[in-house]
């Protein structure tokens, strides 16, 4: 729904709703901001406390390391032996304490405990010691200290006489000269308790702030709603009075003035009342003047009506005479136009003939070009075929020369057959000699049989080779015959075809040249005809133009006369309308009530 379609009361209610919505948004934003500040403050506090704790235990360990350094310096100076120095250092560290129950422990890098409040654990290896979650915290402390020099370790362990695991945090540092890892630490649950306490305090403060903000917002909303309702009531009453006044003016009563209490207001309604009073006075004066001028218009309209009626009669006589003269001139102009039109048709036909002649010349030139292209293409194809024939002939001769290797295969096969026969004979002789040798020649007989078998197989293979060679020789011979026939066909039939194509191209070229000459002559004659017809047209056009100008002038006079009659009639009709309008205007303004 558009805002201009809403009543003032509805708009004021919308303002109240918007104020309430803004108050709720401000409350939500404030709540979010306070919660965010609370979290940031708690995070900063926790970071500060934990950093302070870390720095404290680190400083304590470094104090112990400083003690070890002093004893080590005395050992280096020869005051103590290494064992005496270590025992003195262990006793001193065992006595050290700080704060509320802060103590130190010392382990070797292999996990053997040196110092731990004098408990039985001292002297044992506690490398595998685990916290409540199964974490090997001693091993982690030693590994980190030996590798990095020192660091912090978090683990969980119940306090003495308790079972609930609580968080602990220690700092350890490696003293390389004694191979000791010195450490201290304590439970850090007090930090969590302090943060939780501060969180509760901050939460209570946030709640108090939100309650105060909510009370203030509701009070502000109530005051705003009350003020808007008062303003809305004043606007509604004032608009009602002004609407009644405007209805009186709309009914034609301009005699009643705006009430003084609205006229003297200093707000927008006061400005509106002043503007409406000024409008009433202006309209009162305007309508009075309209009444006076309406009576004058009636007199002027009557005078114009009489004079235009006389003028209309005189113009009608002039119009009738001029129309007769215009009719005669128009007949003459019509005849000239008809002759002119026929001449233009003749000129158009002549131009068409000339255009067609030029098109024929272009087509003859195109035929000539195509004939030239056909001849050039035939010459190129003839050269290409000749080159291909030579290439095929050379390749075929080389291939036939290479095919003669088959004859060599046949020679080799004959040689192999001779070798096979001799081998067979040799194997037979070997078998005879082996038989003569008796038992001593049995092995040699077996070899002779194998050689004879090999010779038989070679003979069979050579027979197959000879058969294949004969087939290849026949195929090569046939290929040679067919290739020579193909080359002969190219030399005779194909070349003769190219000769015929070249002869046809020359004939087309000669015909195109003859046609081009004939069409050129025809085009020249057509252009001369067009020029002659054009001259005739110009002469006829001048005659028609003069006739048309005379007819046009006469017609223009007749039209002007007719136009004057028409306009005079329109003036009379409009004068009648003006007379009716003046009378209607008088009756309309007569109903307005004005202050004289």
Coordinates of C-alpha atoms in Angstrom, one line a residue:
X1 CA 0.0 0.0 0.0
X2 CA 1.3 3.4 -1.0
X3 CA 2.0 5.9 1.9
X4 CA -0.1 8.6 0.4
X5 CA -3.2 6.3 0.7
X6 CA -2.8 6.0 4.5
X7 CA -4.4 8.3 7.0
X8 CA -2.4 10.5 9.4
X9 CA -3.4 8.3 12.4
X10 CA -2.1 5.2 10.6
X11 CA 1.2 7.0 9.7
X12 CA 1.7 8.0 13.3
X13 CA 1.1 4.5 14.4
X14 CA 3.7 3.4 11.9
X15 CA 6.1 5.9 13.4
X16 CA 5.5 4.4 16.9
X17 CA 6.1 0.9 15.6
X18 CA 9.4 2.1 13.9
X19 CA 10.6 3.7 17.1
X20 CA 9.8 0.5 19.0
X21 CA 11.7 -1.5 16.4
X22 CA 14.7 0.8 16.5
X23 CA 14.7 0.5 20.3
X24 CA 14.7 -3.3 20.1
X25 CA 17.5 -3.2 17.5
X26 CA 19.5 -0.8 19.7
X27 CA 19.0 -3.2 22.7
X28 CA 20.1 -6.2 20.6
X29 CA 23.2 -4.4 19.3
X30 CA 24.0 -3.2 22.8
X31 CA 23.6 -6.7 24.2
X32 CA 25.8 -8.1 21.5
X33 CA 28.4 -5.4 22.1
X34 CA 28.5 -6.0 25.9
X35 CA 28.7 -9.8 25.5
X36 CA 31.6 -9.3 23.0
X37 CA 33.4 -6.9 25.4
X38 CA 32.8 -9.3 28.2
X39 CA 34.4 -12.2 26.2
X40 CA 37.3 -10.0 25.2
X41 CA 37.9 -8.9 28.8
X42 CA 37.8 -12.5 30.0
X43 CA 40.1 -13.6 27.3
X44 CA 42.6 -10.8 28.1
X45 CA 42.4 -11.6 31.8
X46 CA 42.9 -15.3 31.3
X47 CA 45.9 -14.6 28.9
X48 CA 47.4 -12.2 31.5
X49 CA 47.0 -14.6 34.4
X50 CA 48.4 -17.6 32.5
X51 CA 51.2 -15.5 31.1
X52 CA 52.1 -14.3 34.6
X53 CA 52.0 -17.9 35.9
X54 CA 54.2 -19.1 33.0
X55 CA 56.7 -16.2 33.6
X56 CA 56.7 -17.0 37.4
X57 CA 57.5 -20.7 37.1
X58 CA 60.1 -20.0 34.4
X59 CA 61.8 -17.4 36.6
X60 CA 61.9 -19.9 39.5
X61 CA 63.5 -22.6 37.4
X62 CA 66.0 -20.1 36.1
X63 CA 66.9 -19.2 39.7
X64 CA 67.6 -22.9 40.3
X65 CA 69.6 -23.1 37.1
X66 CA 71.6 -20.0 38.3
X67 CA 72.3 -21.9 41.6
X68 CA 73.6 -24.9 39.6
X69 CA 75.7 -22.6 37.4
X70 CA 77.4 -21.2 40.5
X71 CA 78.2 -24.6 41.9
X72 CA 79.4 -25.8 38.5
X73 CA 81.8 -22.8 38.4
X74 CA 83.2 -23.8 41.8
X75 CA 83.6 -27.4 40.5
X76 CA 85.3 -26.1 37.4
X77 CA 87.6 -24.2 39.7
X78 CA 88.6 -27.4 41.5
X79 CA 86.8 -26.6 44.7
X80 CA 84.6 -29.8 44.5
X81 CA 84.6 -33.0 42.7
X82 CA 81.8 -33.7 40.2
X83 CA 79.9 -36.0 42.6
X84 CA 80.4 -33.5 45.5
X85 CA 79.1 -30.7 43.3
X86 CA 76.1 -32.7 42.2
X87 CA 75.3 -33.7 45.8
X88 CA 75.6 -30.1 47.0
X89 CA 73.4 -28.9 44.2
X90 CA 70.8 -31.5 44.8
X91 CA 70.6 -30.7 48.5
X92 CA 70.3 -26.9 47.8
X93 CA 67.5 -27.4 45.2
X94 CA 65.7 -29.8 47.5
X95 CA 65.6 -27.0 50.1
X96 CA 64.3 -24.4 47.7
X97 CA 60.7 -23.4 47.8
X98 CA 58.5 -20.4 46.7
X99 CA 55.0 -19.1 47.1
X100 CA 52.4 -21.4 48.5
X101 CA 53.9 -24.9 48.3
X102 CA 56.1 -24.3 45.2
X103 CA 59.0 -26.8 44.9
X104 CA 61.5 -28.1 42.4
X105 CA 62.4 -31.5 40.9
X106 CA 65.4 -32.8 39.0
X107 CA 65.7 -35.7 36.7
X108 CA 68.6 -37.0 34.6
X109 CA 68.1 -37.3 30.8
X110 CA 67.7 -41.0 31.2
X111 CA 64.7 -40.5 33.5
X112 CA 66.5 -41.2 36.9
X113 CA 65.0 -38.9 39.5
X114 CA 67.6 -36.8 41.5
X115 CA 65.4 -34.4 43.5
X116 CA 61.7 -34.8 44.5
X117 CA 61.1 -33.4 48.1
X118 CA 63.3 -36.2 49.5
X119 CA 60.6 -38.9 48.6
X120 CA 61.4 -42.5 47.9
X121 CA 61.0 -41.7 44.2
X122 CA 64.5 -40.2 44.3
X123 CA 67.0 -42.6 42.8
X124 CA 64.4 -44.4 40.7
X125 CA 63.6 -44.1 37.0
X126 CA 60.3 -42.5 36.5
X127 CA 60.5 -42.1 32.7
X128 CA 57.3 -44.1 32.1
X129 CA 55.3 -42.2 34.7
X130 CA 51.8 -41.3 33.3
X131 CA 49.2 -38.8 34.3
X132 CA 45.4 -39.5 34.8
X133 CA 44.9 -39.5 31.0
X134 CA 47.8 -41.9 30.3
X135 CA 50.2 -39.1 29.1
X136 CA 53.9 -39.8 29.8
X137 CA 54.6 -36.3 31.2
X138 CA 58.1 -37.0 32.6
X139 CA 59.3 -38.4 29.2
X140 CA 57.7 -35.4 27.4
X141 CA 59.4 -32.9 29.8
X142 CA 62.9 -34.6 29.4
X143 CA 62.7 -35.0 25.6
X144 CA 61.5 -31.4 25.1
X145 CA 64.2 -29.9 27.5
X146 CA 67.1 -31.9 26.1
X147 CA 66.0 -31.1 22.5
X148 CA 64.9 -27.5 22.8
X149 CA 66.6 -26.4 26.0
X150 CA 63.3 -26.0 27.9
X151 CA 59.6 -25.6 27.7
X152 CA 56.1 -25.9 29.2
X153 CA 54.1 -29.2 29.7
X154 CA 50.4 -29.6 30.5
X155 CA 49.1 -32.7 32.3
X156 CA 46.5 -33.8 34.8
X157 CA 47.0 -35.1 38.3
X158 CA 44.9 -35.3 41.4
X159 CA 45.9 -33.3 44.5
X160 CA 47.1 -35.1 47.6
X161 CA 44.3 -37.0 49.3
X162 CA 42.0 -36.3 46.3
X163 CA 40.9 -38.4 43.4
X164 CA 39.7 -35.9 40.8
X165 CA 42.4 -35.1 38.2
X166 CA 43.1 -31.4 38.0
X167 CA 45.2 -29.5 35.4
X168 CA 48.9 -28.8 36.1
X169 CA 51.4 -26.9 34.1
X170 CA 55.2 -27.1 34.6
X171 CA 58.3 -25.5 33.2
X172 CA 61.5 -27.6 32.8
X173 CA 65.0 -26.6 31.6
X174 CA 68.1 -28.7 30.8
X175 CA 71.4 -28.1 32.6
X176 CA 73.8 -29.8 30.2
X177 CA 76.9 -29.7 32.5
X178 CA 75.2 -32.1 35.0
X179 CA 72.9 -33.7 32.5
X180 CA 70.0 -32.6 34.7
X181 CA 66.4 -31.5 33.8
X182 CA 65.3 -29.0 36.4
X183 CA 61.6 -28.3 36.7
X184 CA 58.8 -26.8 38.7
X185 CA 55.0 -26.3 38.3
X186 CA 51.7 -26.3 40.1
X187 CA 48.0 -26.8 39.7
X188 CA 46.3 -24.3 37.4
X189 CA 42.7 -24.9 38.4
X190 CA 42.7 -21.7 40.5
X191 CA 43.0 -19.8 37.1
X192 CA 39.8 -21.5 35.8
X193 CA 38.0 -20.8 39.1
X194 CA 39.1 -17.1 38.9
X195 CA 38.0 -16.8 35.3
X196 CA 34.7 -18.4 36.1
X197 CA 34.2 -16.0 39.1
X198 CA 35.0 -13.0 36.9
X199 CA 32.7 -14.4 34.2
X200 CA 29.9 -14.6 36.7
X201 CA 30.6 -11.0 37.9
X202 CA 30.6 -9.7 34.4
X203 CA 27.4 -11.6 33.6
X204 CA 25.7 -10.0 36.6
X205 CA 26.9 -6.6 35.4
X206 CA 25.7 -7.2 31.9
X207 CA 22.3 -8.2 33.2
X208 CA 22.0 -5.1 35.3
X209 CA 23.0 -2.9 32.3
X210 CA 20.5 -4.7 30.1
X211 CA 17.7 -4.2 32.7
X212 CA 18.6 -0.5 33.0
X213 CA 18.7 -0.1 29.2
X214 CA 15.3 -2.0 28.8
X215 CA 13.7 0.3 31.5
X216 CA 15.1 3.4 29.8
X217 CA 14.0 2.2 26.3
X218 CA 10.5 1.4 27.5
X219 CA 10.2 4.8 29.2
X220 CA 11.6 6.5 26.1
X221 CA 9.1 4.5 23.9
X222 CA 6.2 5.5 26.2
X223 CA 7.1 9.2 26.1
X224 CA 7.6 9.1 22.3
X225 CA 4.3 7.3 21.8
X226 CA 2.5 9.9 24.1
X227 CA 4.1 12.8 22.2
X228 CA 3.2 11.3 18.8
X229 CA -0.4 10.7 20.0
X230 CA -0.7 14.4 21.1
X231 CA 0.7 15.5 17.7
X232 CA -1.5 13.1 15.9
X233 CA -4.6 14.4 17.7
X234 CA -3.7 18.0 16.9
X235 CA -3.1 17.2 13.2
X236 CA -6.3 15.3 12.9
X237 CA -8.5 18.1 14.4
X238 CA -6.7 20.7 12.4
X239 CA -7.0 18.7 9.1
X240 CA -10.7 18.2 9.8
X241 CA -11.3 22.0 10.2
X242 CA -9.3 22.8 7.0
X243 CA -11.1 20.0 5.1
X244 CA -14.5 21.6 6.0
X245 CA -13.2 25.0 4.9
X246 CA -12.0 23.6 1.6
X247 CA -15.4 21.9 1.0
X248 CA -17.1 25.3 1.3
X249 CA -14.7 26.8 -1.3
X250 CA -15.3 23.8 -3.5
X251 CA -19.0 24.5 -3.3
X252 CA -18.4 28.1 -4.6
X253 CA -18.6 30.0 -1.3
X254 CA -15.7 32.4 -1.1
X255 CA -17.3 34.7 1.4
X256 CA -16.1 32.9 4.6
X257 CA -12.6 33.7 6.0
X258 CA -10.2 31.3 7.7
X259 CA -10.6 31.1 11.5
X260 CA -8.2 33.5 13.3
X261 CA -6.8 30.8 15.6
X262 CA -5.6 28.8 12.6
X263 CA -4.5 31.9 10.7
X264 CA -2.2 33.0 13.6
X265 CA -0.5 29.6 14.1
X266 CA 3.3 29.5 13.6
X267 CA 3.6 25.9 12.3
X268 CA 2.9 24.4 8.9
X269 CA -0.8 24.5 9.4
X270 CA -0.6 28.3 10.0
X271 CA 1.3 28.6 6.7
X272 CA -1.4 26.5 5.0
X273 CA -4.2 28.6 6.5
X274 CA -2.5 31.8 5.3
X275 CA -2.0 30.4 1.8
X276 CA -5.7 29.3 1.7
X277 CA -6.9 32.7 2.8
X278 CA -4.7 34.4 0.1
X279 CA -6.1 31.9 -2.4
X280 CA -9.7 32.8 -1.3
X281 CA -9.1 36.5 -1.7
X282 CA -7.5 36.0 -5.2
X283 CA -10.3 33.7 -6.4
X284 CA -12.9 36.2 -5.0
X285 CA -11.3 39.0 -7.1
X286 CA -10.8 36.7 -10.2
X287 CA -14.5 35.5 -10.3
X288 CA -15.7 39.1 -9.9
X289 CA -13.6 40.1 -12.9
X290 CA -14.9 37.1 -14.9
X291 CA -18.5 38.2 -14.3
X292 CA -17.7 41.7 -15.7
X293 CA -15.8 40.4 -18.7
X294 CA -18.4 37.7 -19.5
X295 CA -21.0 40.4 -20.2
X296 CA -18.5 42.3 -22.5
X297 CA -17.8 39.1 -24.5
X298 CA -21.5 38.7 -25.4
X299 CA -21.5 42.2 -27.0
X300 CA -18.2 41.6 -29.0
X301 CA -19.4 38.2 -30.3
X302 CA -22.6 39.7 -31.7
X303 CA -20.7 42.4 -33.6
X304 CA -18.2 39.8 -35.1
X305 CA -21.0 37.6 -36.2
X306 CA -22.7 40.3 -38.3
X307 CA -19.5 41.4 -40.1
X308 CA -18.3 37.9 -40.9
X309 CA -21.7 37.0 -42.4
X310 CA -21.4 39.9 -45.0
X311 CA -17.7 39.0 -45.8
X312 CA -18.7 35.4 -46.4
X313 CA -21.2 36.3 -49.1
X314 CA -18.7 38.3 -51.1
X315 CA -16.0 35.6 -51.0
X316 CA -18.4 33.0 -52.3
X317 CA -18.9 35.0 -55.5
X318 CA -15.1 35.2 -56.1
X319 CA -14.7 31.5 -55.4
X320 CA -17.3 30.4 -58.0
X321 CA -15.6 32.5 -60.8
X322 CA -12.1 31.2 -59.9
X323 CA -13.2 27.6 -59.9
X324 CA -14.5 27.8 -63.5
X325 CA -11.1 29.2 -64.7
X326 CA -9.2 26.5 -62.7
X327 CA -11.3 23.7 -64.4
X328 CA -10.2 24.8 -67.9
X329 CA -6.5 25.1 -66.9
X330 CA -6.6 21.6 -65.3
X331 CA -7.9 20.0 -68.5
X332 CA -4.9 21.5 -70.5
X333 CA -2.5 20.4 -67.8
X334 CA -4.0 16.8 -67.9
X335 CA -3.3 16.5 -71.6
X336 CA 0.3 17.7 -71.2
X337 CA 0.8 15.2 -68.3
X338 CA -0.5 12.4 -70.4
X339 CA 2.0 13.2 -73.2
X340 CA 4.8 13.6 -70.7
X341 CA 3.9 10.2 -69.1
X342 CA 4.1 8.4 -72.5
X343 CA 7.5 10.0 -73.3
X344 CA 8.8 8.8 -69.9
X345 CA 7.6 5.3 -70.7
X346 CA 9.5 5.3 -74.1
X347 CA 12.6 6.6 -72.3
X348 CA 12.3 3.9 -69.7
X349 CA 12.2 1.2 -72.4
X350 CA 15.2 2.6 -74.2
X351 CA 17.1 2.7 -71.0
X352 CA 16.2 -0.9 -70.3
X353 CA 17.5 -1.9 -73.8
X354 CA 20.7 0.0 -73.2
X355 CA 21.1 -1.6 -69.7
X356 CA 20.5 -5.1 -71.2
X357 CA 23.0 -4.4 -73.9
X358 CA 25.6 -3.5 -71.3
X359 CA 24.7 -6.6 -69.3
X360 CA 25.2 -8.7 -72.5
X361 CA 28.6 -7.2 -73.0
X362 CA 29.6 -8.1 -69.5
X363 CA 28.3 -11.7 -70.0
X364 CA 30.3 -11.9 -73.2
X365 CA 33.4 -10.7 -71.4
X366 CA 32.7 -13.3 -68.7
X367 CA 32.4 -16.1 -71.4
X368 CA 35.7 -14.9 -72.8
X369 CA 37.4 -15.1 -69.4
X370 CA 35.9 -18.6 -68.7
X371 CA 37.2 -19.7 -72.1
X372 CA 40.7 -18.4 -71.3
X373 CA 40.5 -20.1 -67.8
X374 CA 39.4 -23.4 -69.5
X375 CA 42.3 -23.3 -71.9
X376 CA 44.8 -22.5 -69.1
X377 CA 43.4 -25.2 -67.0
X378 CA 43.6 -27.7 -69.9
X379 CA 47.3 -26.8 -70.5
X380 CA 48.0 -27.2 -66.7
X381 CA 46.3 -30.6 -66.6
X382 CA 48.1 -31.8 -69.7
X383 CA 51.4 -30.8 -68.1
X384 CA 50.4 -32.5 -64.8
X385 CA 49.4 -35.7 -66.6
X386 CA 52.6 -35.8 -68.6
X387 CA 54.6 -35.3 -65.4
X388 CA 52.6 -38.0 -63.6
X389 CA 53.2 -40.4 -66.5
X390 CA 56.9 -39.8 -66.5
X391 CA 57.0 -40.3 -62.7
X392 CA 55.0 -43.5 -62.9
X393 CA 57.1 -44.8 -65.8
X394 CA 60.4 -44.1 -63.8
X395 CA 58.9 -45.7 -60.7
X396 CA 57.7 -48.8 -62.7
X397 CA 61.1 -49.2 -64.4
X398 CA 62.8 -49.1 -61.0
X399 CA 60.3 -51.6 -59.5
X400 CA 60.7 -54.0 -62.4
X401 CA 64.5 -53.7 -62.1
X402 CA 64.2 -54.5 -58.4
X403 CA 61.8 -57.4 -59.2
X404 CA 64.6 -59.1 -61.0
X405 CA 65.9 -60.2 -57.6
X406 CA 63.3 -63.1 -57.9
X407 CA 65.6 -64.6 -60.6
X408 CA 68.5 -64.5 -58.1
X409 CA 66.2 -66.4 -55.6
X410 CA 65.7 -69.0 -58.2
X411 CA 69.5 -69.3 -58.7
X412 CA 70.0 -69.6 -54.9
X413 CA 67.2 -72.3 -54.8
X414 CA 69.0 -74.3 -57.5
X415 CA 72.3 -74.0 -55.5
X416 CA 70.5 -75.1 -52.4
X417 CA 69.1 -78.1 -54.3
X418 CA 72.6 -79.2 -55.4
X419 CA 73.9 -78.8 -51.9
X420 CA 70.9 -80.9 -50.6
X421 CA 71.7 -83.7 -53.1
X422 CA 75.3 -83.7 -52.2
X423 CA 74.4 -83.7 -48.5
X424 CA 72.0 -86.6 -49.0
X425 CA 74.7 -88.6 -50.9
X426 CA 77.2 -87.8 -48.1
X427 CA 74.7 -89.0 -45.5
X428 CA 74.2 -92.3 -47.5
X429 CA 78.0 -92.8 -47.6
X430 CA 78.2 -92.1 -43.9
X431 CA 75.5 -94.7 -43.2
X432 CA 77.4 -97.3 -45.2
X433 CA 80.6 -96.6 -43.4
X434 CA 78.9 -96.7 -40.1
X435 CA 77.4 -100.1 -40.9
X436 CA 80.9 -101.3 -41.7
X437 CA 82.2 -100.0 -38.4
X438 CA 79.6 -102.1 -36.5
X439 CA 79.0 -101.0 -32.8
X440 CA 81.6 -98.2 -33.1
X441 CA 79.7 -96.6 -35.9
X442 CA 76.2 -96.6 -34.4
X443 CA 76.5 -93.0 -33.1
X444 CA 77.8 -91.9 -36.4
X445 CA 74.9 -93.7 -38.2
X446 CA 72.4 -91.8 -36.1
X447 CA 74.1 -88.5 -37.1
X448 CA 74.1 -89.7 -40.7
X449 CA 70.3 -90.4 -40.5
X450 CA 69.6 -86.9 -39.1
X451 CA 71.7 -85.3 -41.8
X452 CA 69.8 -87.2 -44.4
X453 CA 66.4 -86.1 -42.9
X454 CA 67.7 -82.5 -42.8
X455 CA 68.6 -82.8 -46.5
X456 CA 65.1 -84.1 -47.3
X457 CA 63.5 -81.3 -45.5
X458 CA 65.7 -78.7 -47.2
X459 CA 64.8 -80.3 -50.6
X460 CA 61.1 -79.9 -49.8
X461 CA 61.5 -76.3 -48.6
X462 CA 63.5 -75.4 -51.8
X463 CA 60.7 -76.9 -53.9
X464 CA 58.2 -74.6 -52.2
X465 CA 60.6 -71.6 -52.7
X466 CA 60.8 -72.4 -56.4
X467 CA 57.0 -72.7 -56.7
X468 CA 56.5 -69.3 -55.0
X469 CA 59.3 -67.7 -57.1
X470 CA 57.6 -68.9 -60.3
X471 CA 54.2 -67.3 -59.1
X472 CA 56.0 -64.0 -58.3
X473 CA 57.7 -64.0 -61.7
X474 CA 54.4 -64.5 -63.4
X475 CA 52.8 -61.7 -61.3
X476 CA 55.6 -59.3 -62.1
X477 CA 55.4 -60.1 -65.8
X478 CA 51.6 -59.5 -65.8
X479 CA 52.1 -56.2 -63.8
X480 CA 54.7 -55.1 -66.4
X481 CA 52.2 -55.8 -69.3
X482 CA 49.3 -53.9 -67.5
X483 CA 51.5 -50.9 -66.6
X484 CA 52.7 -50.6 -70.2
X485 CA 49.0 -50.7 -71.4
X486 CA 48.1 -47.9 -68.8
X487 CA 51.0 -45.7 -70.0
X488 CA 49.9 -46.3 -73.6
X489 CA 46.4 -45.2 -72.7
X490 CA 47.7 -42.0 -71.1
X491 CA 49.9 -41.3 -74.2
X492 CA 47.0 -41.7 -76.6
X493 CA 43.5 -41.3 -75.2
X494 CA 44.1 -38.8 -72.4
X495 CA 46.4 -36.6 -74.4
X496 CA 43.9 -36.6 -77.3
X497 CA 41.1 -35.5 -74.8
X498 CA 43.2 -32.6 -73.7
X499 CA 43.7 -31.6 -77.3
X500 CA 39.9 -31.6 -77.8
X501 CA 39.4 -29.5 -74.6
X502 CA 42.0 -26.9 -75.8
X503 CA 40.3 -26.7 -79.2
X504 CA 36.9 -26.2 -77.6
X505 CA 38.3 -23.4 -75.4
X506 CA 39.7 -21.6 -78.4
X507 CA 36.3 -21.8 -80.1
X508 CA 34.5 -20.4 -77.0
X509 CA 37.0 -17.6 -76.9
X510 CA 36.4 -16.6 -80.6
X511 CA 32.6 -16.8 -80.1
X512 CA 32.8 -14.6 -77.0
X513 CA 34.9 -12.0 -78.8
X514 CA 32.3 -11.8 -81.7
X515 CA 29.4 -11.6 -79.3
X516 CA 31.1 -8.8 -77.3
X517 CA 31.6 -6.8 -80.5
X518 CA 28.0 -7.1 -81.5
X519 CA 26.7 -6.2 -78.1
X520 CA 29.0 -3.2 -77.8
X521 CA 27.6 -1.8 -81.1
X522 CA 24.0 -2.5 -79.9
X523 CA 24.7 -0.7 -76.6
X524 CA 26.1 2.4 -78.4
X525 CA 23.0 2.6 -80.6
X526 CA 20.8 2.2 -77.5
X527 CA 22.5 5.1 -75.7
X528 CA 22.1 7.4 -78.7
X529 CA 18.4 6.5 -78.7
X530 CA 18.1 7.3 -75.0
X531 CA 19.8 10.7 -75.5
X532 CA 17.3 11.7 -78.3
X533 CA 14.3 10.6 -76.2
X534 CA 15.7 12.6 -73.3
X535 CA 15.8 15.8 -75.3
X536 CA 12.2 15.2 -76.4
X537 CA 11.2 14.6 -72.8
X538 CA 12.8 17.9 -71.7
X539 CA 10.8 19.9 -74.3
X540 CA 7.5 18.2 -73.3
X541 CA 8.3 18.7 -69.6
X542 CA 8.8 22.4 -70.1
X543 CA 5.4 22.6 -71.9
X544 CA 3.7 20.6 -69.1
X545 CA 5.4 22.6 -66.4
X546 CA 4.1 25.9 -67.8
X547 CA 0.6 24.5 -68.2
X548 CA 0.7 23.0 -64.6
X549 CA 1.9 26.3 -63.2
X550 CA -1.0 28.1 -64.8
X551 CA -3.5 25.5 -63.6
X552 CA -1.8 25.4 -60.2
X553 CA -2.0 29.2 -59.8
X554 CA -5.7 29.3 -60.8
X555 CA -6.5 26.3 -58.6
X556 CA -4.6 28.0 -55.7
X557 CA -6.7 31.1 -56.1
X558 CA -9.9 28.9 -56.1
X559 CA -8.6 27.0 -53.1
X560 CA -7.7 30.2 -51.3
X561 CA -11.2 31.6 -52.0
X562 CA -12.8 28.4 -50.8
X563 CA -10.5 28.4 -47.8
X564 CA -11.6 31.9 -47.0
X565 CA -15.2 30.8 -47.2
X566 CA -14.5 27.8 -45.1
X567 CA -12.6 29.9 -42.5
X568 CA -15.3 32.5 -42.5
X569 CA -17.9 29.8 -41.9
X570 CA -15.6 28.4 -39.1
X571 CA -15.3 31.9 -37.6
X572 CA -19.1 32.2 -37.6
X573 CA -19.4 28.8 -36.1
X574 CA -16.7 29.6 -33.5
X575 CA -18.4 32.9 -32.8
X576 CA -21.6 31.0 -32.1
X577 CA -19.6 28.7 -29.8
X578 CA -18.0 31.7 -28.1
X579 CA -21.4 33.2 -27.7
X580 CA -22.7 30.0 -26.1
X581 CA -19.4 29.7 -24.0
X582 CA -19.8 33.3 -22.8
X583 CA -23.4 32.6 -21.8
X584 CA -22.4 29.4 -20.1
X585 CA -19.5 31.2 -18.3
X586 CA -21.9 33.8 -17.1
X587 CA -24.2 31.2 -15.7
X588 CA -21.3 29.3 -14.1
X589 CA -19.8 32.3 -12.3
X590 CA -23.1 33.6 -11.3
X591 CA -23.4 30.7 -8.7
X592 CA -20.2 31.8 -6.8
X593 CA -20.8 33.8 -3.7
X594 CA -18.2 36.5 -3.3
X595 CA -17.6 39.3 -0.9
X596 CA -18.3 42.7 -2.6

